[in-house]
Coordinates of C-alpha atoms and ligand atoms in Angstrom, one line a residue:
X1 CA -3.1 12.5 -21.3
X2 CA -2.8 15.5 -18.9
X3 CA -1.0 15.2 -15.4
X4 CA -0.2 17.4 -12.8
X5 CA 3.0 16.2 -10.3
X6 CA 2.0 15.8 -6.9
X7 CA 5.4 14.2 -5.3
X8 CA 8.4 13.9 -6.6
X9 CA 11.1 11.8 -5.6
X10 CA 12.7 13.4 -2.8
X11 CA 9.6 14.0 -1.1
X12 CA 8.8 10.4 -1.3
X13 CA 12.2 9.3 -0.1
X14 CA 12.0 11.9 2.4
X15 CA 8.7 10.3 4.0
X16 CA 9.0 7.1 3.5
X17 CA 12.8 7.5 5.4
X18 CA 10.2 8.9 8.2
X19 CA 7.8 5.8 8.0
X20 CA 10.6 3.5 8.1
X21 CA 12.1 4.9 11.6
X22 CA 8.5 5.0 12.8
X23 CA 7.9 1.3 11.9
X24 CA 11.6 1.0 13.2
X25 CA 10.7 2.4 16.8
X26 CA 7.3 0.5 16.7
X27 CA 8.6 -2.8 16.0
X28 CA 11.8 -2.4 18.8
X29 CA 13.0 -6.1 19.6
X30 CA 10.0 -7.9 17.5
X31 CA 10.5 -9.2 14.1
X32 CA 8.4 -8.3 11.0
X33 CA 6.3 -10.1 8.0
X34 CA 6.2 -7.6 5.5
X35 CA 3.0 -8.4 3.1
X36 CA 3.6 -6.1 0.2
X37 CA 0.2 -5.9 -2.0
X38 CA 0.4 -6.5 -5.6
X39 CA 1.0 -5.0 -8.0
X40 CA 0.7 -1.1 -6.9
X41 CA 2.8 -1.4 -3.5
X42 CA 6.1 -3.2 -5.3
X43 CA 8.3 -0.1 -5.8
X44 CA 7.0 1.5 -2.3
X45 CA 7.7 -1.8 -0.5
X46 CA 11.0 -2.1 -2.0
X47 CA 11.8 1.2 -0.9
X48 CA 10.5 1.2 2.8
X49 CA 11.8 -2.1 3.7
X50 CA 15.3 -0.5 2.9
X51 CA 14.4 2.1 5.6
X52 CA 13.3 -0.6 8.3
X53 CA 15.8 -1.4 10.8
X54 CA 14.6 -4.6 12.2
X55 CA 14.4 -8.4 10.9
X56 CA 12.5 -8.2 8.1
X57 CA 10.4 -11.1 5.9
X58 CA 9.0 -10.1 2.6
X59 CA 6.2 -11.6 1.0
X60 CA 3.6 -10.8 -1.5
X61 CA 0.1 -11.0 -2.2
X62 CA -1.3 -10.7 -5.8
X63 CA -4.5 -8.6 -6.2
X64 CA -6.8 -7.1 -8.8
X65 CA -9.8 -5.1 -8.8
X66 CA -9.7 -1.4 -10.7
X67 CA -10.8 -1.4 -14.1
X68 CA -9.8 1.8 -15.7
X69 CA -10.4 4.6 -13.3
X70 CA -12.9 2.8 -11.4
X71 CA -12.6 0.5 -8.2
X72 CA -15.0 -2.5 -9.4
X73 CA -15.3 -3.6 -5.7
X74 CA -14.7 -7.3 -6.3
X75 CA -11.1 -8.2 -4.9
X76 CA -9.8 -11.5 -6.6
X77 CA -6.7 -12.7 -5.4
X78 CA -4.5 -13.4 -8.5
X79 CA -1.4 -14.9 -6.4
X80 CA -1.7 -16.1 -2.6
X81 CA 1.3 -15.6 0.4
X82 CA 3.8 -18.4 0.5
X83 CA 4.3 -17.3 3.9
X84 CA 2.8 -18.7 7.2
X85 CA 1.3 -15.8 8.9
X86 CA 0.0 -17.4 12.0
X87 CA 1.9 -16.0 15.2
X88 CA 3.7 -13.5 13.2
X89 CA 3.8 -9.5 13.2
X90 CA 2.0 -9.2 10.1
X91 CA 2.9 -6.0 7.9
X92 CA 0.8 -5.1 5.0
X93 CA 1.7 -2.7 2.5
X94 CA -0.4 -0.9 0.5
X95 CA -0.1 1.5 -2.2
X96 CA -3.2 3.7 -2.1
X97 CA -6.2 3.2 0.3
X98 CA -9.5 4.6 -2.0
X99 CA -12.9 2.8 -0.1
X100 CA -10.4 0.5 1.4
X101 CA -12.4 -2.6 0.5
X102 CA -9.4 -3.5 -0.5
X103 CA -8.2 -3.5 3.3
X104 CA -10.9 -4.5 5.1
X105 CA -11.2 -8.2 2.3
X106 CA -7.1 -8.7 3.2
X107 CA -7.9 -8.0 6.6
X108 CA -10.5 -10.5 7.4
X109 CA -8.8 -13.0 5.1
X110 CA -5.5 -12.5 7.3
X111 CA -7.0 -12.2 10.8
X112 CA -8.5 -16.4 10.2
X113 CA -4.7 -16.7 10.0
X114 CA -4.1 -16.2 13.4
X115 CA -1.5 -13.4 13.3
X116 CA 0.6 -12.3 16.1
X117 CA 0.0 -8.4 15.2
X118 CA -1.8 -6.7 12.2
X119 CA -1.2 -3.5 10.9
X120 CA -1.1 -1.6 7.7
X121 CA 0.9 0.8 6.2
X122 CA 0.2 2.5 2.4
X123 CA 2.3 5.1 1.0
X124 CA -1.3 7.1 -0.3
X125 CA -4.8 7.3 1.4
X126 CA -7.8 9.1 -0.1
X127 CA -9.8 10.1 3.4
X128 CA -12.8 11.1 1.8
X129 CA -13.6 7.8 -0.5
X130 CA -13.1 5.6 2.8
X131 CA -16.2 3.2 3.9
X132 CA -13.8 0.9 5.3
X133 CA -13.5 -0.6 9.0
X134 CA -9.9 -1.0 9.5
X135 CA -7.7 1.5 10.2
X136 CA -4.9 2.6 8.4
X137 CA -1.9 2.7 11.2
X138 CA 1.0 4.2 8.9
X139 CA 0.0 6.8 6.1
X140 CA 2.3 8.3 3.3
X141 CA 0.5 11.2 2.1
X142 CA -3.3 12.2 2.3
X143 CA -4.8 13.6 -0.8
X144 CA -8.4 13.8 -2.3
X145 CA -10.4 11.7 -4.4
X146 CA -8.0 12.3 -7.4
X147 CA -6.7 9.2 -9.7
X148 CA -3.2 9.1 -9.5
X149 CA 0.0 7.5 -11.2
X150 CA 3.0 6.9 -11.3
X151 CA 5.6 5.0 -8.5
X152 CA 4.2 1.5 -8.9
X153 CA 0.5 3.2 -9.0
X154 CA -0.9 2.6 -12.5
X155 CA -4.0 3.2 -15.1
X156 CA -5.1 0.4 -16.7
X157 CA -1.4 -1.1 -16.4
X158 CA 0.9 1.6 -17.4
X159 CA 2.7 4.3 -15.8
X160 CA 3.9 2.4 -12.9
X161 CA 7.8 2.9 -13.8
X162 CA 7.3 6.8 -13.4
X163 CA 9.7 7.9 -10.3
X164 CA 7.2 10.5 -9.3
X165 CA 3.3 10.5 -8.5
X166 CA 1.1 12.6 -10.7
X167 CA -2.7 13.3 -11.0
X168 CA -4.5 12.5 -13.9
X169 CA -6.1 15.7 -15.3
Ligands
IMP201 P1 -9.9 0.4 -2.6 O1 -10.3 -1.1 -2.4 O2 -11.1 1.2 -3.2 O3 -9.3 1.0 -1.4 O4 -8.9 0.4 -3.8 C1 -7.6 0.1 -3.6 C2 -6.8 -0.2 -4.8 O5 -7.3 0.4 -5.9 C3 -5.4 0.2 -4.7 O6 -4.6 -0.8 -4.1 C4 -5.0 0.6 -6.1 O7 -4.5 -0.6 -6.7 C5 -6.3 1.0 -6.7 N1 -6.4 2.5 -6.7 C6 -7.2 3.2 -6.0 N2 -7.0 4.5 -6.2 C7 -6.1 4.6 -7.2 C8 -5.5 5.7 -7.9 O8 -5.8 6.9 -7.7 N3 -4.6 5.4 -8.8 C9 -4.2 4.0 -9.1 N4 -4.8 3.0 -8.5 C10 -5.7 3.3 -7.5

């Protein structure tokens, strides 16, 4: 398989040290739920909440829906919260929003839950694929509708150990 680097990792330290002191400054006083999404967003949750001064929760939610290349559309939750999220600042992570159908199922699911605050934060957002109706409030990196690897992002299950993100050629 062909791939060309697109971030290595001191640019994605670098950024995500800059999302962590903007969630830091946003969050002044409150207390946080982080929601990491499964399985893309565990290496880039474990790494922001490290850059997030403010009392922090982490939880996870288990998702699938990508076959190959392709987004399938159906979102089926493979492992549910164990967290309350009603009254809380709810955080969820996200590795890469593509449509964001993705986002807007976890964000209707979530809002029945009665959360204090809702917002989202994922390390990669493809602007040009999105058909989605809630905003993304903290973004990584931008690119195009390129498939991409590598830092917890995977196709069809592998490459998510690499420390960098690459494009698939
Ligand atoms: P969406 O529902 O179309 O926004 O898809 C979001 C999910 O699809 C992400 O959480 C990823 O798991 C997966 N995904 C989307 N684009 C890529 C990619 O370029 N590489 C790896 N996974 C991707």
């Amino acid at each position: 398989m062909k791939t060309r680097p697109l971030f290595d990792e001191s640019a994605i330290a670098k950024r995500i040290k800059e999302l962590g002191e903007q969630i830091t400054r946003d969050y002044a006083g409150e207390s946080l739920l982080v929601v990491s999404v499964l399985k893309g967003a565990f290496i880039f949750t474990a790494d922001l909440v490290r850059q997030i001064k403010a009392p922090v929760e982490i939880d996870f939610i288990g998702l699938a829906s990508y076959e190959g290349t392709q987004s399938t559309g159906h979102v089926r939750i493979t492992s549910d919260l164990s967290a309350k999220i009603e009254g809380r600042n709810v955080l969820l992570v996200e590795d890469i929003v593509d449509t964001g159908k993705t986002l807007d199922f976890l964000r209707d699911m979530f809002s029945l839950r009665n959360p204090k605050s809702l917002r989202v934060c994922s390390l990669l957002s493809k602007p040009e694929a999105h058909q989605m109706r809630t905003p993304v409030d903290y973004v990584g990196f931008e690119i195009t509708r390129e498939f991409v690897i590598g830092y917890g992002l995977d196709l069809d299950q592998r490459y998510r150990e690499l420390p960098y993100i690459a494009q698939v050629l």
